[in-house]
Coordinates of C-alpha atoms in Angstrom, one line a residue:
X947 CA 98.3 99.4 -85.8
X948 CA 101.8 97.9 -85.8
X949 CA 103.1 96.5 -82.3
X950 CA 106.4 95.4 -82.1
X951 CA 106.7 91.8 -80.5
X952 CA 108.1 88.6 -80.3
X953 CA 107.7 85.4 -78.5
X954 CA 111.9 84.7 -76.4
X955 CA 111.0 80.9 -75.6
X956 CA 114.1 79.4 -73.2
X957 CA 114.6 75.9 -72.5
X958 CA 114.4 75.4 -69.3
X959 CA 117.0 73.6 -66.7
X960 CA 116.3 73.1 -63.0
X961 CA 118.7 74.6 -61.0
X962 CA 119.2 77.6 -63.0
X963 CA 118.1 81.0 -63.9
X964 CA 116.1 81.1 -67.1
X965 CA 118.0 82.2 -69.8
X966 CA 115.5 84.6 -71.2
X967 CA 115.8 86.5 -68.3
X968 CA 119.1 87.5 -68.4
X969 CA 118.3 88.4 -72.1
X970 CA 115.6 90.5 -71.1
X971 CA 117.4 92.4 -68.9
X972 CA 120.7 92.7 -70.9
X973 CA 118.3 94.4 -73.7
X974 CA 117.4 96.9 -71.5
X975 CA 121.1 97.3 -69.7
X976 CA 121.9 97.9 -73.6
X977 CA 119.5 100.5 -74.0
X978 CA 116.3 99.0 -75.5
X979 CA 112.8 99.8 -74.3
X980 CA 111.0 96.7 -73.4
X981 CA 107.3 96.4 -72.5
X982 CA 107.7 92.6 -70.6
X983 CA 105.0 89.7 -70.8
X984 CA 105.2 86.3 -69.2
X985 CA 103.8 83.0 -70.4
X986 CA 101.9 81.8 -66.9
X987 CA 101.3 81.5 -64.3
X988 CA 104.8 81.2 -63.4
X989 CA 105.4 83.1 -59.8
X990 CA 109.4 82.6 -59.9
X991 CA 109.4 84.2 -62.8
X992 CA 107.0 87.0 -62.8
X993 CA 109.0 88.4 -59.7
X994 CA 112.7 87.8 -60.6
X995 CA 111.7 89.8 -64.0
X996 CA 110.2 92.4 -62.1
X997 CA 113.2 92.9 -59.9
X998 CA 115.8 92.2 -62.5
X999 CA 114.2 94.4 -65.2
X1000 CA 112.7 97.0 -62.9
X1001 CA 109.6 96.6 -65.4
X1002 CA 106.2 95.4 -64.4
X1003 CA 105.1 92.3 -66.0
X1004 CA 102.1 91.3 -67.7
X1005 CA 100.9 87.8 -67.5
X1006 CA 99.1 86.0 -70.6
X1007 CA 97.8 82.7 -69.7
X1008 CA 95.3 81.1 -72.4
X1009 CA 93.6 79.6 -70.1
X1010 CA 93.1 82.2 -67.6
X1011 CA 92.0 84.7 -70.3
X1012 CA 89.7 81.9 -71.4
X1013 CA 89.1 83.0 -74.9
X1014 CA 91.7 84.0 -77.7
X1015 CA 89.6 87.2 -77.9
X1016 CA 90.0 89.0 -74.0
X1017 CA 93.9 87.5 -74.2
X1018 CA 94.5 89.8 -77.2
X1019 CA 92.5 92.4 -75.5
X1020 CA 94.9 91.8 -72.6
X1021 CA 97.9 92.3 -75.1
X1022 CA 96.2 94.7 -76.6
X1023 CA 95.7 97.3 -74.0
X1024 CA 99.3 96.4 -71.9
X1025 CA 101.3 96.6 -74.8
X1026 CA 103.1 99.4 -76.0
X1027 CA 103.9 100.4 -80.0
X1028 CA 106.9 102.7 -78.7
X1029 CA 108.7 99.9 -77.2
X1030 CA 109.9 96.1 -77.9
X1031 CA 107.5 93.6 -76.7
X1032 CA 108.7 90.6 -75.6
X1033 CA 106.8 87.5 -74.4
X1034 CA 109.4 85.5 -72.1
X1035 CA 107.8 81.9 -72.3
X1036 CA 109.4 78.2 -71.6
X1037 CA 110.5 76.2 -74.8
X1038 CA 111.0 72.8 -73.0
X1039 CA 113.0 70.4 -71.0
X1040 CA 115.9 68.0 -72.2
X1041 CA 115.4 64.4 -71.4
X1042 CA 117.7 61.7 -70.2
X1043 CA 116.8 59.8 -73.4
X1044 CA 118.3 62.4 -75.5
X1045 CA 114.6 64.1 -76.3
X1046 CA 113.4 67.2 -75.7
X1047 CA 109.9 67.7 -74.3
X1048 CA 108.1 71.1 -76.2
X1049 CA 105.9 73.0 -73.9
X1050 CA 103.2 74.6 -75.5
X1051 CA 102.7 77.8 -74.0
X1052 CA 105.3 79.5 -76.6
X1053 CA 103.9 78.4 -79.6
X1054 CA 100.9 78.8 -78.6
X1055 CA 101.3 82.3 -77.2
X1056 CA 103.0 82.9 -80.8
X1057 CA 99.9 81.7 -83.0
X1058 CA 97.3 83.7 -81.1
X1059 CA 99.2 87.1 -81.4
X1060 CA 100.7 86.5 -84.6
X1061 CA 104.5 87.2 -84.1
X1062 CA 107.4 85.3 -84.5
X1063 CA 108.9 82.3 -81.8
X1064 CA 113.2 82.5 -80.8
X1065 CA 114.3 79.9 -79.3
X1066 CA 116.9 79.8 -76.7
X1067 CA 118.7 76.7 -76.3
X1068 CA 121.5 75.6 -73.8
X1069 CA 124.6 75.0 -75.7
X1070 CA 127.2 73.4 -73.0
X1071 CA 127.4 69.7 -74.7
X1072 CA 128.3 68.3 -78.3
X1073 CA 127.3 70.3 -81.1
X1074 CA 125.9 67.6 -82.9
X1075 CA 123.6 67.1 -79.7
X1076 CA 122.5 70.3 -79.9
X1077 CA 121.7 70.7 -83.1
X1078 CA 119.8 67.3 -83.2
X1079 CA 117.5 68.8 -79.9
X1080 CA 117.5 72.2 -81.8
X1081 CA 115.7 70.0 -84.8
X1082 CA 112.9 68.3 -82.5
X1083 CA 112.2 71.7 -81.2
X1084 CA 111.6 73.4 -84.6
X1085 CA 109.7 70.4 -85.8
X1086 CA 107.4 70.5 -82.5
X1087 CA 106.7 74.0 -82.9
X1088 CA 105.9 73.7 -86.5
X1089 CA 103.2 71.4 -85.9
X1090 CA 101.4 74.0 -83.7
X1091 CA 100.4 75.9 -87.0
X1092 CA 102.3 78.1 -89.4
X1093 CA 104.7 79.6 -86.6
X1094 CA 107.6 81.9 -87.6
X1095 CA 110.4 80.8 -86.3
X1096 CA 113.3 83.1 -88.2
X1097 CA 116.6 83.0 -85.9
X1098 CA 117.9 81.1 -83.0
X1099 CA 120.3 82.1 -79.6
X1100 CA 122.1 79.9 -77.7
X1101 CA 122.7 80.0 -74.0
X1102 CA 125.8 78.5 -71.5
X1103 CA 128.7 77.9 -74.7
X1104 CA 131.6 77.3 -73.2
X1105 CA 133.3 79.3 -75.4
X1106 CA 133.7 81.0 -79.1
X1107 CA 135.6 78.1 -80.5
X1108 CA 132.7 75.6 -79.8
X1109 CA 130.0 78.5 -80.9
X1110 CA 131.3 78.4 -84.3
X1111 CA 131.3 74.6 -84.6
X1112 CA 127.7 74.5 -83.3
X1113 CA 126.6 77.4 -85.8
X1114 CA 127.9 75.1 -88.9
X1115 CA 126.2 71.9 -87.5
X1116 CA 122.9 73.6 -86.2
X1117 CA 123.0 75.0 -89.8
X1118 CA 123.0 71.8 -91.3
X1119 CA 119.8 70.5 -89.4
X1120 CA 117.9 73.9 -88.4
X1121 CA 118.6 76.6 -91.2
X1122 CA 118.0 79.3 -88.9
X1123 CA 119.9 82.7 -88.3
X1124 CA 122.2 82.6 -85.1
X1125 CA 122.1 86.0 -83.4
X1126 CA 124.9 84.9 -81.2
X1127 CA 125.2 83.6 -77.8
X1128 CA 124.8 83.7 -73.9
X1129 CA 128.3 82.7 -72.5
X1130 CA 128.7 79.5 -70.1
X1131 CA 130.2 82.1 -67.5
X1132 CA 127.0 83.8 -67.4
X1133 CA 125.1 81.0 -66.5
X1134 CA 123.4 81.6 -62.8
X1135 CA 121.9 79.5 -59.9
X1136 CA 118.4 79.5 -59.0
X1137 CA 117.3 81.1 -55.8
X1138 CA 114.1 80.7 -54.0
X1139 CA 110.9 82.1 -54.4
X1140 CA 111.1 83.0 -50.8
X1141 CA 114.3 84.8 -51.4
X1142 CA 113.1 87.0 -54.1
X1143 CA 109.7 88.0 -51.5
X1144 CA 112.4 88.7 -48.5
X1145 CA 112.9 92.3 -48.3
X1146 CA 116.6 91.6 -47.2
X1147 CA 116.8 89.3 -49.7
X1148 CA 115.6 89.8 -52.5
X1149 CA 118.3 92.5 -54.2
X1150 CA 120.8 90.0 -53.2
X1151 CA 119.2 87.3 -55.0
X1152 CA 118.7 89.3 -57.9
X1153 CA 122.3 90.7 -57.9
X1154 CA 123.8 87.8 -59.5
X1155 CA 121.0 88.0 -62.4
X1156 CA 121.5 91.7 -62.8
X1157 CA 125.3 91.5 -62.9
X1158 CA 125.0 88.5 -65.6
X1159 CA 122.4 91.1 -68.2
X1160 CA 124.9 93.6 -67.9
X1161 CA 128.1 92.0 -68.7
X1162 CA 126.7 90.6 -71.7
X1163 CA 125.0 93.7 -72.7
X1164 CA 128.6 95.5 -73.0
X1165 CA 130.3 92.7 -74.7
X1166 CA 131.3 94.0 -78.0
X1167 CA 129.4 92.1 -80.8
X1168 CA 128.5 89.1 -78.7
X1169 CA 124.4 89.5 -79.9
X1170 CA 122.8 91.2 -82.5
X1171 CA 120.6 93.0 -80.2
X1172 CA 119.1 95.0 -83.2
X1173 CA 117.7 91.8 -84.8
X1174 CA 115.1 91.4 -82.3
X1175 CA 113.8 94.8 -83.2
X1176 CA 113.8 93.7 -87.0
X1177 CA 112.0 90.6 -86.3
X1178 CA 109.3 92.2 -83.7
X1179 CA 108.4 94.1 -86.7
X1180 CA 107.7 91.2 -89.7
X1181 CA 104.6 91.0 -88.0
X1182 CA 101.5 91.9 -89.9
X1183 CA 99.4 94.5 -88.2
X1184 CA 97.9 93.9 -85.5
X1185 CA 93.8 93.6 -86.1
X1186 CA 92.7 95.6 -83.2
X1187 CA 89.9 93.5 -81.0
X1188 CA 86.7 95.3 -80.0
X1189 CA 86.7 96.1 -76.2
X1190 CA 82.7 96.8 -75.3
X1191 CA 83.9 97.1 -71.3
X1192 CA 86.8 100.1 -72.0
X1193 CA 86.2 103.2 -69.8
X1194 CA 83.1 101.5 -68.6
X1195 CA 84.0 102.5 -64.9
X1196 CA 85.3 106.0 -65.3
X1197 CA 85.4 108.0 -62.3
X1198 CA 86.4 105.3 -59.6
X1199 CA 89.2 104.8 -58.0
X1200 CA 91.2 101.5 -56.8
X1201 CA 93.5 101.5 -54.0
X1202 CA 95.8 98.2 -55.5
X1203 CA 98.1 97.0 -51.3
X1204 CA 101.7 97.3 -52.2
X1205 CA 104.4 94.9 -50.6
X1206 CA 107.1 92.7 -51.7
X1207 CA 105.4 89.6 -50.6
X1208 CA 102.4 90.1 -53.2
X1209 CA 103.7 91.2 -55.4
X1210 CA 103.7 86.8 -57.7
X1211 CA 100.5 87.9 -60.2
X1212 CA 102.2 90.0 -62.7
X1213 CA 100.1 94.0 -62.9
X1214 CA 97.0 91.9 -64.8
X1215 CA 94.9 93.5 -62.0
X1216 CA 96.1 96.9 -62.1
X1217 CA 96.1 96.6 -65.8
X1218 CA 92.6 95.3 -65.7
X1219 CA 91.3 98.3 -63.3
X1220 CA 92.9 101.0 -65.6
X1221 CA 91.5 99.2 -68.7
X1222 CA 87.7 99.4 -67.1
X1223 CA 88.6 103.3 -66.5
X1224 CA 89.3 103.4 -62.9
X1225 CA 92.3 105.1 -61.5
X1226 CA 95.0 103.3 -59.6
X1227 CA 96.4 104.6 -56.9
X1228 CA 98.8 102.4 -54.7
X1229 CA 98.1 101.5 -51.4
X1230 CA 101.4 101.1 -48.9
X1231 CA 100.3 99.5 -45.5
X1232 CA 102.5 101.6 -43.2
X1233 CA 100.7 104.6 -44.4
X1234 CA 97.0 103.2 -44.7
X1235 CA 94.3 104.9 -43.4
X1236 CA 90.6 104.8 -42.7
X1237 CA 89.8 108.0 -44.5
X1238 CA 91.7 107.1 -47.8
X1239 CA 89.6 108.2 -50.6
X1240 CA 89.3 104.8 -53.2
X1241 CA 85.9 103.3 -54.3
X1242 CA 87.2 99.9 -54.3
X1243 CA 90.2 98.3 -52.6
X1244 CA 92.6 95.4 -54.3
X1245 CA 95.0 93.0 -52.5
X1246 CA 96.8 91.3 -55.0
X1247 CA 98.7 87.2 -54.4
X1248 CA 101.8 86.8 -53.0
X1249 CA 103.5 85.4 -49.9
X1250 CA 100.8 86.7 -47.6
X1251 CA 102.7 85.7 -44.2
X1252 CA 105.4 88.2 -45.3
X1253 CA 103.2 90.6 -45.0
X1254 CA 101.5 89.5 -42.0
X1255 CA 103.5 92.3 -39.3
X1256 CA 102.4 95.3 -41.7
X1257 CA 98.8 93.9 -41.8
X1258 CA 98.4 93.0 -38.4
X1259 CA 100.9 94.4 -36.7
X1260 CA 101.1 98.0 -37.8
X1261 CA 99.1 100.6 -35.9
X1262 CA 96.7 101.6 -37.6
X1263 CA 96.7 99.3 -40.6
X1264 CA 94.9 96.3 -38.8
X1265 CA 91.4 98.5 -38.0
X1266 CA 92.1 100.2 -41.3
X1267 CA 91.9 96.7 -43.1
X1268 CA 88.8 95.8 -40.8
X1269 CA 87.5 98.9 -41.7
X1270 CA 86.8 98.4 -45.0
X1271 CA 84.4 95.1 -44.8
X1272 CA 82.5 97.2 -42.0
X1273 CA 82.4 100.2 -44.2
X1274 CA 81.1 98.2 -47.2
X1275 CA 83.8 98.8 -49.4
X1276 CA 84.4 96.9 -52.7
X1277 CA 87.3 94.8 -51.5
X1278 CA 88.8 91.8 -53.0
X1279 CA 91.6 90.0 -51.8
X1280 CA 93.3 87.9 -54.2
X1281 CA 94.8 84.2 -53.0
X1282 CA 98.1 84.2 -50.4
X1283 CA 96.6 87.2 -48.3
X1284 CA 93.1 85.0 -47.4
X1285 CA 94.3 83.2 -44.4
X1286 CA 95.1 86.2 -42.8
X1287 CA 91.5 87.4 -42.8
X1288 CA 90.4 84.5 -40.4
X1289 CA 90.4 83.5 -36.4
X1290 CA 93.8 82.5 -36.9
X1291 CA 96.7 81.3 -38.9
X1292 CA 99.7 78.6 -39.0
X1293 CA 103.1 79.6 -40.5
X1294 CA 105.2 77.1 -42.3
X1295 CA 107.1 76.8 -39.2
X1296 CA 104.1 75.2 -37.0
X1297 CA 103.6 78.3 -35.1
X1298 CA 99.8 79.7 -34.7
X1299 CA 98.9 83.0 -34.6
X1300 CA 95.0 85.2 -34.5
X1301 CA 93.9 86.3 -37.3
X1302 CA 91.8 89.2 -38.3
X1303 CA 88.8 87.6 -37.2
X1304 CA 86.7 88.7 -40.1
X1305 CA 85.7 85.6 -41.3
X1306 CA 85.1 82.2 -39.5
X1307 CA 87.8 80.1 -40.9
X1308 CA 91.5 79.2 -40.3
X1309 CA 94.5 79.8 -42.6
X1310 CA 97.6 77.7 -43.5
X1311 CA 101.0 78.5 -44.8
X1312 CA 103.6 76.0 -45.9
X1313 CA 106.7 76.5 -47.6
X1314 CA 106.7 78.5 -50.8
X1315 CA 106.7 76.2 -54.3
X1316 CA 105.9 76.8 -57.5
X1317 CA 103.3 73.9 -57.8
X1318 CA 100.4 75.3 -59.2
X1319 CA 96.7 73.8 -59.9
X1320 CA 94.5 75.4 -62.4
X1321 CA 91.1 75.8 -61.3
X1322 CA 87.7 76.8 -62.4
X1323 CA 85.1 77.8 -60.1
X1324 CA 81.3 78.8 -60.4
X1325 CA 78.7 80.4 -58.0
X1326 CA 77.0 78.2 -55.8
X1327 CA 73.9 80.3 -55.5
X1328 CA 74.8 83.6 -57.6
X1329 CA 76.6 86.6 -55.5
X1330 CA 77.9 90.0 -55.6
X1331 CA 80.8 88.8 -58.3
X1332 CA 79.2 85.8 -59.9
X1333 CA 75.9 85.2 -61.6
X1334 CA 74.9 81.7 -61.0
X1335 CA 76.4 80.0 -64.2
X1336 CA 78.8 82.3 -64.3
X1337 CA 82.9 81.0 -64.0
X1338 CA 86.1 82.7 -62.7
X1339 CA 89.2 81.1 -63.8
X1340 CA 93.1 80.9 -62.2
X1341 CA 95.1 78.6 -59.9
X1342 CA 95.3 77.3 -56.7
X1343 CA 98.7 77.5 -54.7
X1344 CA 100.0 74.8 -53.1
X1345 CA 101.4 77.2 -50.1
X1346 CA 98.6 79.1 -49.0
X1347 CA 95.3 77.7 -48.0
X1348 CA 91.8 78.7 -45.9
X1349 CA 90.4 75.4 -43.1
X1350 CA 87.1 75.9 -43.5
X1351 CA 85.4 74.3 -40.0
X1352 CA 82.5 72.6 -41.5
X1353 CA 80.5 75.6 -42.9
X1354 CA 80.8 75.0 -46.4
X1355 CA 76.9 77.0 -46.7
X1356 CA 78.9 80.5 -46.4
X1357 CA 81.3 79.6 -49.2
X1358 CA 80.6 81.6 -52.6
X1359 CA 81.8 79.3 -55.1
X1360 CA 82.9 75.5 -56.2
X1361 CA 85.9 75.0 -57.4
X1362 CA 86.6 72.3 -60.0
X1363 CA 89.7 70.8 -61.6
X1364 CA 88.9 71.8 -65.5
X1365 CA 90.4 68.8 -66.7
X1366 CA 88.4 65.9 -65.3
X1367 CA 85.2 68.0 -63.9
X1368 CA 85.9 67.0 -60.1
X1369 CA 84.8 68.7 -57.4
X1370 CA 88.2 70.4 -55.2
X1371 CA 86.2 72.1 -52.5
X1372 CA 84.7 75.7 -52.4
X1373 CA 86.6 78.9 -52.2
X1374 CA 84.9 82.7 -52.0
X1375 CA 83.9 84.1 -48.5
X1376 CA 82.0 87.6 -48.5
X1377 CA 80.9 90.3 -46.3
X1378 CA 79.4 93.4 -47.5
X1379 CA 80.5 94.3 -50.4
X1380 CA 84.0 92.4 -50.6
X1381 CA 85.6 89.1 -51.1
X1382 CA 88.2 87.0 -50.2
X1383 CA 89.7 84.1 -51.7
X1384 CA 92.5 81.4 -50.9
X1385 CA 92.7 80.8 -54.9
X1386 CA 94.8 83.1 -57.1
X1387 CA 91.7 84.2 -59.3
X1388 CA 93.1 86.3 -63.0
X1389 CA 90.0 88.8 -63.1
X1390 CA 90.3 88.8 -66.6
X1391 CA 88.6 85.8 -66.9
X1392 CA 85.3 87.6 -66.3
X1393 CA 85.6 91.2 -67.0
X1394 CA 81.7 91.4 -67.0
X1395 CA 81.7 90.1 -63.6
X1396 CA 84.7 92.5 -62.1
X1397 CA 83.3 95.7 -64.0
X1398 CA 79.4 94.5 -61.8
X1399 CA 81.4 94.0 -58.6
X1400 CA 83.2 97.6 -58.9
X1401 CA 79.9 99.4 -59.7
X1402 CA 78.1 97.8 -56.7
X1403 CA 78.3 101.4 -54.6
X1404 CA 76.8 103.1 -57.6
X1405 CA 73.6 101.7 -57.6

């Protein structure tokens, strides 16, 4: 089996738009299928690809995945050998000192699935400064393992005069191909991760971005856009991975809640669902209904206060969403949606509103950031989702949190920081057959335990 794919690592500038973005989309804009892949978590990300690109994205965290083995069965089953897959990851971060600072998730990313690494590097300073930073970066990839790193494009050069004096000094330090360049003038501002959730903001957010990939995709000769085709397919082929839980729940159906504002997870879920044999139908609040025929019913991270009037407010979709726990439907809902679920809520504002009143706890929202905290979290006592022993991966937002009043005893699980072992509270409330949780939980961490849960109604 021969998949086409390559690792885009960008360095990374606060303030501004990753460059691989605009790269990604300008591939497309130029005609080039693309089957997208994010290095996460990264929520700002995830969604200004998916409304740049118009492509659903697929998000491959090592640690989420837990093993090397489910995060190639991840890549395995999302990708696609009719089109170019691209892995958008961060390369690093200049430093004042004149260093550069490798993140790992590129490289890494680029061992497991065995393809080669590009690296994009801001270009708006000396050429002999960025050639000496394009040098630490190949060396600190390098000493991740045996990582192909074949060509290299540069982002923000002011203009072609300065590109070719930083080709013939990279050359000398980094003897890597140049497949041209991003220009300066293309460069973009960063907008919010509220702004890209805001349904009357978010196409003007992306706009900028949008207009950015298509003016370079149309200037004549500026990047050899055919290269990344050539070196998505030097890699070997690709040694399928055994997948004993394929099919396994063939003949259900998920309903998977559609809205802008959770919309920060990537399709891992949907992908995950489709993977196990169910099919995945979309759910759209306005229109939900008690009667709709699904087995199972998935509310995926995001915003959650954004969607707070069409969950709440909506006729019909509040006793719909009640409905379901009464019902004993297989529901899980996944992080920023949880606080909505309880006797009441607090916006980022102050301002407190009721809840759903399905379970007895209160929800907070503060400002959207993207600071996240990787978690691990086991059963307390063994429940519909977890064996005791048994561990869920993912993160925990900084923006969207569950008050529990005391009552830890109805909590499902612990929650530990994976690094050090401590204990960071408990997380996992459940009535009938679904759960909710104030963490954003990657279900492929434990497919076992997700292909249990969605069988529960056909025992």
């Amino acid at each position: 089996m021969i998949i086409p794919r390559l690792v885009i690592a960008d360095e990374r500038r606060e303030g501004t738009v990753p460059p691989g973005v605009i790269l990604a989309a300008a591939l497309k804009s130029a005609g080039h299928p693309l089957r997208i892949f994010c290095a996460g978590p990264d929520e700002y990300l995830v969604r200004l690809t998916t409304l740049v690109t118009g492509e659903e994205v697929t998000v491959l965290d090592p640690f989420s995945c837990v093993t090397a083995r489910v995060l190639k069965t991840l890549f395995q089953f999302a990708s696609d050998r009719e089109r170019l897959n691209i892995i958008l990851a961060p390369l690093g971060q200049r430093g004042d000192d004149g260093g550069f600072s490798l993140f790992p998730q590129g490289p890494e990313l680029s061992r497991v699935l065995e393809c080669p690494l590009i690296p994009v590097m801001f270009a708006d300073s000396s050429a002999t400064i960025i050639a000496r930073v394009l040098e630490k970066a190949v060396s600190g990839i390098a000493a991740h393992g045996e990582i192909p790193v074949p060509a290299v494009l540069f982002a923000s050069v002011l203009n072609p005069r300065e590109f070719q004096l930083l080709e013939i000094e990279a050359g000398r330090r980094a003897p890597l191909l140049s497949l041209g360049y991003i220009p300066k003038l293309l460069e973009r501002n960063r907008s919010t991760l509220l702004e890209l959730c805001l349904d009357a903001m978010a196409e003007r957010a992306a706009f900028p971005v949008k207009a950015a990939a298509s003016q370079l995709a149309s200037l004549p000769g500026q990047i050899d856009w055919n290269a990344f085709w050539g070196f998505a397919r030097l890699n070997q082929e690709w040694t399928e991975v055994a997948e004993p839980f394929r099919g396994k729940a063939a003949g259900l159906t998920v309903g998977v809640v559609t809205h802008s504002g959770l919309d920060l997870e990537g399709d891992n879920a949907r992908r995950l669902f489709s993977y196990l044999g169910c099919s995945v139908r979309k759910i759209f609040l306005e229109e939900a209904r008690p009667a709709l025929d699904v087995n199972a019913v998935y509310v995926p991270h995001g915003l959650g206060f954004l969607s707070a009037e069409k969950i709440l407010a909506a006729q019909g979709a509040r006793e719909w969403f009640s409905g379901l726990f009464k019902s004993r439907k297989v529901v899980f809902v996944n992080g920023g949606a949880a606080p909505l679920l309880g006797e009441s809520f607090a916006l980022p504002n102050g301002k407190q509103y009721e809840g759903m009143n399905i379970f007895h706890y209160r929800g907070k929202y503060d400002m959207p950031s993207e600071d996240l905290k990787k978690v691990e979290v086991s059963s307390l006592e063994g429940d519909i989702l977890l064996n005791l022993g048994e561990k869920l991966r993912g993160y925990l937002p900084s923006y969207a949190s569950v008050i529990n009043p005391g009552d830890t005893a109805q909590s499902l699980w612990s929650v530990k920081d994976p690094g050090n072992g401590k204990e960071k509270g408990f997380s996992g409330w459940n009535k009938g057959y679904g759960v909710v949780t104030d963490l954003c939980i990657e279900l492929w961490s434990n497919v076992e335990g997700i292909y249990r849960w969605l069988v529960l109604r056909k025992k």
